[in-house]
Amino acid sequence: MNKFIREPMNAFTHFIGIILSIIGLILLVVKAARVGTPLDVGAVAAFGISLILLYTASTVYHSVIAGPKTIAFFRRLDHSMIYVLIAGTYVPLCLIALHGTIGWVLFWVISGLALLGVLFKLIWFHSPRWLSTLLYVLMGWVAIFYSGSLAPIIGNGGLTYLIVGGIFYTVGAIIYWLKPEFLRSRYFGFHEIFHIFILLGSIFHFLCVYLYVI
C-alpha cells in the first residue's frame, strides 16, 4: 500500500480495463447503430457497460484506502460484478447471434443465474474460494452447449475468439483459486497475473462480438 492507492498494481491493471472498455463500448455502439437494429445497439451496449462496471468496481476496490467495513463493501461489489459481466457478455450472443426463442431462453436463464449469483455473494460472501470460482466458470462455459447453433452464425473465427476468451478467463479463475506462490515476484503476485488474464479474456470476447456477432 502507498499513501494514495491501497494496491497500486492491482488498481492499475484494471484501470487499463476501464479505458479499454469505454473505447470498446463506443466502437460497439457505433458499429451496431450503423449496421444493426435498435435491439443490436442495446445488446452490445449492455455488454460494454458490464465491462465498464466490472473494471470500475475492481479498480475502486483495489484503490480505496478506508476502514475495514468500507473495503469489505467494495470487495462484495467487485465480486458481484463478475456475475454482471458474465451475463453482459451473453447478451449479444443471445439476442443478436442466436436471437429467436433459443436466444431469449438462454438470455433469461443466464440473467436469472447472474441475479442469484449476486444474491449469493451478498448473503454468503465468505463461501469457499473454490465454490465461487466454480460457479463463475460453469456459468461462463454454458455457451459451449450452444456452439452448434452459434457456429453457422459467427463462424469458426467467432467461435475461436469466444473459446480463447473463455480459456483466458478460466486460467485466471484457476490462478485466483489456487493462489500459486511461484508466480510471485518483486512487482507482481498471483492477483495481478489473475487480473491480466481477465483483461485478455475480455479483449478476446470483445473481438468476438465486434468482428463476428454484430
mmCIF file of C-alpha atoms in Angstrom:
data_model
loop_
_atom_site.group_PDB
_atom_site.id
_atom_site.type_symbol
_atom_site.label_atom_id
_atom_site.label_comp_id
_atom_site.label_asym_id
_atom_site.label_seq_id
_atom_site.Cartn_x
_atom_site.Cartn_y
_atom_site.Cartn_z
ATOM 1 C CA MET A 1 0.000 0.000 0.000
ATOM 2 C CA ASN A 2 1.218 3.517 -0.728
ATOM 3 C CA LYS A 3 -0.093 6.835 0.502
ATOM 4 C CA PHE A 4 -2.796 7.212 -2.146
ATOM 5 C CA ILE A 5 -3.659 3.747 -3.521
ATOM 6 C CA ARG A 6 -4.055 0.614 -1.405
ATOM 7 C CA GLU A 7 -2.924 -1.886 -4.068
ATOM 8 C CA PRO A 8 -1.297 0.104 -6.911
ATOM 9 C CA MET A 9 -0.563 -2.695 -9.407
ATOM 10 C CA ASN A 10 -3.964 -4.346 -8.996
ATOM 11 C CA ALA A 11 -5.670 -0.978 -9.401
ATOM 12 C CA PHE A 12 -3.534 -0.060 -12.417
ATOM 13 C CA THR A 13 -4.142 -3.300 -14.323
ATOM 14 C CA HIS A 14 -7.898 -2.904 -14.130
ATOM 15 C CA PHE A 15 -7.828 0.858 -14.635
ATOM 16 C CA ILE A 16 -6.489 -0.065 -18.071
ATOM 17 C CA GLY A 17 -9.583 -2.247 -18.340
ATOM 18 C CA ILE A 18 -11.827 0.771 -17.701
ATOM 19 C CA ILE A 19 -10.172 2.748 -20.509
ATOM 20 C CA LEU A 20 -10.324 -0.155 -22.957
ATOM 21 C CA SER A 21 -13.951 -0.872 -22.011
ATOM 22 C CA ILE A 22 -15.035 2.714 -22.665
ATOM 23 C CA ILE A 23 -13.326 2.632 -26.067
ATOM 24 C CA GLY A 24 -14.878 -0.774 -26.742
ATOM 25 C CA LEU A 25 -18.367 0.419 -25.808
ATOM 26 C CA ILE A 26 -18.098 3.327 -28.237
ATOM 27 C CA LEU A 27 -16.860 1.081 -31.061
ATOM 28 C CA LEU A 28 -19.588 -1.500 -30.440
ATOM 29 C CA VAL A 29 -22.433 1.013 -30.310
ATOM 30 C CA VAL A 30 -21.231 2.917 -33.384
ATOM 31 C CA LYS A 31 -20.954 -0.270 -35.457
ATOM 32 C CA ALA A 32 -24.277 -1.669 -34.235
ATOM 33 C CA ALA A 33 -26.023 1.635 -34.956
ATOM 34 C CA ARG A 34 -24.594 1.616 -38.480
ATOM 35 C CA VAL A 35 -25.345 -1.977 -39.485
ATOM 36 C CA GLY A 36 -27.835 -3.329 -36.934
ATOM 37 C CA THR A 37 -31.157 -2.746 -35.250
ATOM 38 C CA PRO A 38 -32.033 -0.872 -32.038
ATOM 39 C CA LEU A 39 -32.043 -4.251 -30.271
ATOM 40 C CA ASP A 40 -28.497 -4.855 -31.512
ATOM 41 C CA VAL A 41 -27.413 -1.474 -30.148
ATOM 42 C CA GLY A 42 -28.962 -2.255 -26.771
ATOM 43 C CA ALA A 43 -27.365 -5.707 -26.662
ATOM 44 C CA VAL A 44 -23.822 -4.515 -27.361
ATOM 45 C CA ALA A 45 -24.318 -1.553 -25.012
ATOM 46 C CA ALA A 46 -25.223 -3.990 -22.225
ATOM 47 C CA PHE A 47 -22.014 -5.901 -22.918
ATOM 48 C CA GLY A 48 -19.879 -2.754 -22.966
ATOM 49 C CA ILE A 49 -21.461 -1.345 -19.817
ATOM 50 C CA SER A 50 -20.951 -4.634 -17.970
ATOM 51 C CA LEU A 51 -17.243 -4.444 -18.830
ATOM 52 C CA ILE A 52 -17.039 -0.888 -17.505
ATOM 53 C CA LEU A 53 -18.882 -1.848 -14.309
ATOM 54 C CA LEU A 54 -16.589 -4.788 -13.603
ATOM 55 C CA TYR A 55 -13.336 -2.913 -14.173
ATOM 56 C CA THR A 56 -14.539 0.170 -12.313
ATOM 57 C CA ALA A 57 -15.630 -1.870 -9.284
ATOM 58 C CA SER A 58 -12.311 -3.713 -9.281
ATOM 59 C CA THR A 59 -10.245 -0.542 -9.640
ATOM 60 C CA VAL A 60 -12.120 1.223 -6.849
ATOM 61 C CA TYR A 61 -11.837 -1.779 -4.526
ATOM 62 C CA HIS A 62 -8.080 -2.079 -5.036
ATOM 63 C CA SER A 63 -7.577 1.700 -4.807
ATOM 64 C CA VAL A 64 -9.642 2.833 -1.844
ATOM 65 C CA ILE A 65 -7.930 3.465 1.466
ATOM 66 C CA ALA A 66 -10.606 3.233 4.136
ATOM 67 C CA GLY A 67 -11.815 1.303 7.133
ATOM 68 C CA PRO A 68 -12.498 -2.454 7.052
ATOM 69 C CA LYS A 69 -16.274 -2.052 6.546
ATOM 70 C CA THR A 70 -15.853 0.230 3.531
ATOM 71 C CA ILE A 71 -13.247 -2.033 1.960
ATOM 72 C CA ALA A 72 -15.477 -5.067 2.592
ATOM 73 C CA PHE A 73 -18.370 -3.284 0.852
ATOM 74 C CA PHE A 74 -16.291 -2.582 -2.253
ATOM 75 C CA ARG A 75 -14.960 -6.143 -2.235
ATOM 76 C CA ARG A 76 -18.505 -7.511 -2.303
ATOM 77 C CA LEU A 77 -19.318 -5.127 -5.140
ATOM 78 C CA ASP A 78 -16.188 -6.198 -7.022
ATOM 79 C CA HIS A 79 -17.045 -9.893 -6.779
ATOM 80 C CA SER A 80 -20.718 -9.313 -7.620
ATOM 81 C CA MET A 81 -19.762 -7.536 -10.834
ATOM 82 C CA ILE A 82 -18.228 -10.765 -12.125
ATOM 83 C CA TYR A 83 -21.746 -12.177 -12.458
ATOM 84 C CA VAL A 84 -22.858 -8.949 -14.139
ATOM 85 C CA LEU A 85 -20.042 -9.257 -16.699
ATOM 86 C CA ILE A 86 -20.837 -12.900 -17.410
ATOM 87 C CA ALA A 87 -24.479 -12.000 -18.052
ATOM 88 C CA GLY A 88 -23.488 -8.924 -20.072
ATOM 89 C CA THR A 89 -21.222 -10.995 -22.304
ATOM 90 C CA TYR A 90 -24.083 -13.357 -23.091
ATOM 91 C CA VAL A 91 -26.469 -10.565 -24.148
ATOM 92 C CA PRO A 92 -25.138 -10.018 -27.711
ATOM 93 C CA LEU A 93 -24.646 -13.757 -28.172
ATOM 94 C CA CYS A 94 -28.244 -14.432 -27.127
ATOM 95 C CA LEU A 95 -30.091 -11.511 -28.692
ATOM 96 C CA ILE A 96 -28.045 -10.911 -31.852
ATOM 97 C CA ALA A 97 -26.312 -14.167 -32.776
ATOM 98 C CA LEU A 98 -28.810 -16.755 -31.538
ATOM 99 C CA HIS A 99 -31.912 -14.485 -31.355
ATOM 100 C CA GLY A 100 -35.346 -16.116 -31.608
ATOM 101 C CA THR A 101 -36.691 -18.441 -28.922
ATOM 102 C CA ILE A 102 -33.389 -20.161 -28.165
ATOM 103 C CA GLY A 103 -31.628 -16.827 -27.699
ATOM 104 C CA TRP A 104 -34.273 -15.350 -25.433
ATOM 105 C CA VAL A 105 -34.495 -18.507 -23.304
ATOM 106 C CA LEU A 106 -30.724 -18.529 -22.788
ATOM 107 C CA PHE A 107 -30.796 -14.785 -22.074
ATOM 108 C CA TRP A 108 -33.339 -15.182 -19.278
ATOM 109 C CA VAL A 109 -31.635 -18.274 -17.841
ATOM 110 C CA ILE A 110 -28.241 -16.552 -17.663
ATOM 111 C CA SER A 111 -29.775 -13.330 -16.332
ATOM 112 C CA GLY A 112 -31.544 -15.307 -13.605
ATOM 113 C CA LEU A 113 -28.356 -17.165 -12.695
ATOM 114 C CA ALA A 114 -26.438 -13.879 -12.568
ATOM 115 C CA LEU A 115 -29.033 -12.386 -10.227
ATOM 116 C CA LEU A 116 -28.820 -15.455 -7.992
ATOM 117 C CA GLY A 117 -25.033 -15.188 -8.112
ATOM 118 C CA VAL A 118 -25.109 -11.577 -6.935
ATOM 119 C CA LEU A 119 -27.504 -12.505 -4.112
ATOM 120 C CA PHE A 120 -25.251 -15.448 -3.244
ATOM 121 C CA LYS A 121 -22.287 -13.076 -2.899
ATOM 122 C CA LEU A 122 -24.280 -10.651 -0.775
ATOM 123 C CA ILE A 123 -25.624 -13.355 1.546
ATOM 124 C CA TRP A 124 -22.654 -15.749 1.753
ATOM 125 C CA PHE A 125 -19.646 -13.702 0.735
ATOM 126 C CA HIS A 126 -17.151 -15.852 2.629
ATOM 127 C CA SER A 127 -18.134 -19.034 0.836
ATOM 128 C CA PRO A 128 -15.253 -21.397 -0.037
ATOM 129 C CA ARG A 129 -12.996 -19.889 -2.682
ATOM 130 C CA TRP A 130 -13.316 -22.964 -4.884
ATOM 131 C CA LEU A 131 -17.123 -22.753 -4.852
ATOM 132 C CA SER A 132 -17.261 -19.155 -6.092
ATOM 133 C CA THR A 133 -14.650 -19.918 -8.747
ATOM 134 C CA LEU A 134 -16.556 -22.994 -9.913
ATOM 135 C CA LEU A 135 -19.818 -21.034 -10.235
ATOM 136 C CA TYR A 136 -18.122 -18.341 -12.345
ATOM 137 C CA VAL A 137 -16.523 -20.896 -14.646
ATOM 138 C CA LEU A 138 -19.636 -23.045 -15.074
ATOM 139 C CA MET A 139 -21.792 -20.034 -15.934
ATOM 140 C CA GLY A 140 -19.225 -18.849 -18.432
ATOM 141 C CA TRP A 141 -18.974 -22.176 -20.233
ATOM 142 C CA VAL A 142 -22.730 -22.713 -20.665
ATOM 143 C CA ALA A 143 -22.210 -21.162 -24.110
ATOM 144 C CA ILE A 144 -20.269 -24.226 -25.250
ATOM 145 C CA PHE A 145 -23.536 -26.186 -25.347
ATOM 146 C CA TYR A 146 -24.797 -23.705 -27.952
ATOM 147 C CA SER A 147 -21.694 -23.852 -30.147
ATOM 148 C CA GLY A 148 -23.578 -25.875 -32.756
ATOM 149 C CA SER A 149 -26.157 -23.102 -33.079
ATOM 150 C CA LEU A 150 -23.552 -20.326 -32.943
ATOM 151 C CA ALA A 151 -21.115 -21.790 -35.487
ATOM 152 C CA PRO A 152 -23.197 -21.115 -38.627
ATOM 153 C CA ILE A 153 -23.754 -17.517 -37.472
ATOM 154 C CA ILE A 154 -20.393 -16.356 -36.117
ATOM 155 C CA GLY A 155 -18.252 -18.887 -37.975
ATOM 156 C CA ASN A 156 -15.095 -20.635 -36.863
ATOM 157 C CA GLY A 157 -13.393 -17.284 -36.334
ATOM 158 C CA GLY A 158 -16.036 -16.099 -33.911
ATOM 159 C CA LEU A 159 -16.049 -19.409 -32.051
ATOM 160 C CA THR A 160 -12.268 -19.296 -31.791
ATOM 161 C CA TYR A 161 -12.305 -15.832 -30.212
ATOM 162 C CA LEU A 162 -15.133 -16.912 -27.899
ATOM 163 C CA ILE A 163 -13.364 -20.077 -26.747
ATOM 164 C CA VAL A 164 -9.926 -18.465 -26.378
ATOM 165 C CA GLY A 165 -11.514 -15.702 -24.287
ATOM 166 C CA GLY A 166 -13.160 -18.351 -22.140
ATOM 167 C CA ILE A 167 -9.830 -20.130 -21.693
ATOM 168 C CA PHE A 168 -8.155 -16.907 -20.532
ATOM 169 C CA TYR A 169 -10.964 -16.317 -18.036
ATOM 170 C CA THR A 170 -10.746 -19.921 -16.823
ATOM 171 C CA VAL A 171 -6.971 -19.867 -16.368
ATOM 172 C CA GLY A 172 -7.356 -16.584 -14.496
ATOM 173 C CA ALA A 173 -10.025 -18.134 -12.275
ATOM 174 C CA ILE A 174 -7.770 -21.112 -11.506
ATOM 175 C CA ILE A 175 -4.924 -18.752 -10.591
ATOM 176 C CA TYR A 176 -7.314 -16.842 -8.319
ATOM 177 C CA TRP A 177 -8.457 -20.085 -6.679
ATOM 178 C CA LEU A 178 -5.043 -21.705 -6.155
ATOM 179 C CA LYS A 179 -3.029 -18.534 -5.343
ATOM 180 C CA PRO A 180 0.224 -20.097 -6.629
ATOM 181 C CA GLU A 181 3.223 -18.667 -4.803
ATOM 182 C CA PHE A 182 5.632 -19.486 -7.644
ATOM 183 C CA LEU A 183 4.040 -16.671 -9.668
ATOM 184 C CA ARG A 184 5.042 -14.109 -7.068
ATOM 185 C CA SER A 185 7.817 -11.664 -7.962
ATOM 186 C CA ARG A 186 9.035 -8.328 -6.666
ATOM 187 C CA TYR A 187 6.348 -6.407 -8.533
ATOM 188 C CA PHE A 188 3.678 -8.989 -9.324
ATOM 189 C CA GLY A 189 1.792 -11.544 -7.300
ATOM 190 C CA PHE A 190 -0.820 -14.083 -8.324
ATOM 191 C CA HIS A 191 -3.615 -11.487 -8.148
ATOM 192 C CA GLU A 192 -2.011 -9.124 -10.644
ATOM 193 C CA ILE A 193 -1.481 -12.031 -13.045
ATOM 194 C CA PHE A 194 -5.099 -13.064 -12.492
ATOM 195 C CA HIS A 195 -6.093 -9.511 -13.492
ATOM 196 C CA ILE A 196 -4.067 -9.739 -16.708
ATOM 197 C CA PHE A 197 -5.780 -12.995 -17.706
ATOM 198 C CA ILE A 198 -9.173 -11.385 -17.068
ATOM 199 C CA LEU A 199 -8.183 -8.460 -19.303
ATOM 200 C CA LEU A 200 -7.141 -10.866 -22.064
ATOM 201 C CA GLY A 201 -10.423 -12.760 -21.764
ATOM 202 C CA SER A 202 -12.369 -9.518 -22.100
ATOM 203 C CA ILE A 203 -10.350 -8.437 -25.141
ATOM 204 C CA PHE A 204 -10.992 -11.705 -26.981
ATOM 205 C CA HIS A 205 -14.710 -11.618 -26.195
ATOM 206 C CA PHE A 206 -14.892 -8.008 -27.351
ATOM 207 C CA LEU A 207 -13.244 -9.024 -30.643
ATOM 208 C CA CYS A 208 -15.716 -11.900 -30.999
ATOM 209 C CA VAL A 209 -18.688 -9.559 -30.628
ATOM 210 C CA TYR A 210 -17.243 -6.698 -32.678
ATOM 211 C CA LEU A 211 -15.929 -8.772 -35.590
ATOM 212 C CA TYR A 212 -18.394 -11.657 -35.803
ATOM 213 C CA VAL A 213 -21.609 -11.012 -33.864
ATOM 214 C CA ILE A 214 -22.641 -7.519 -34.981
#
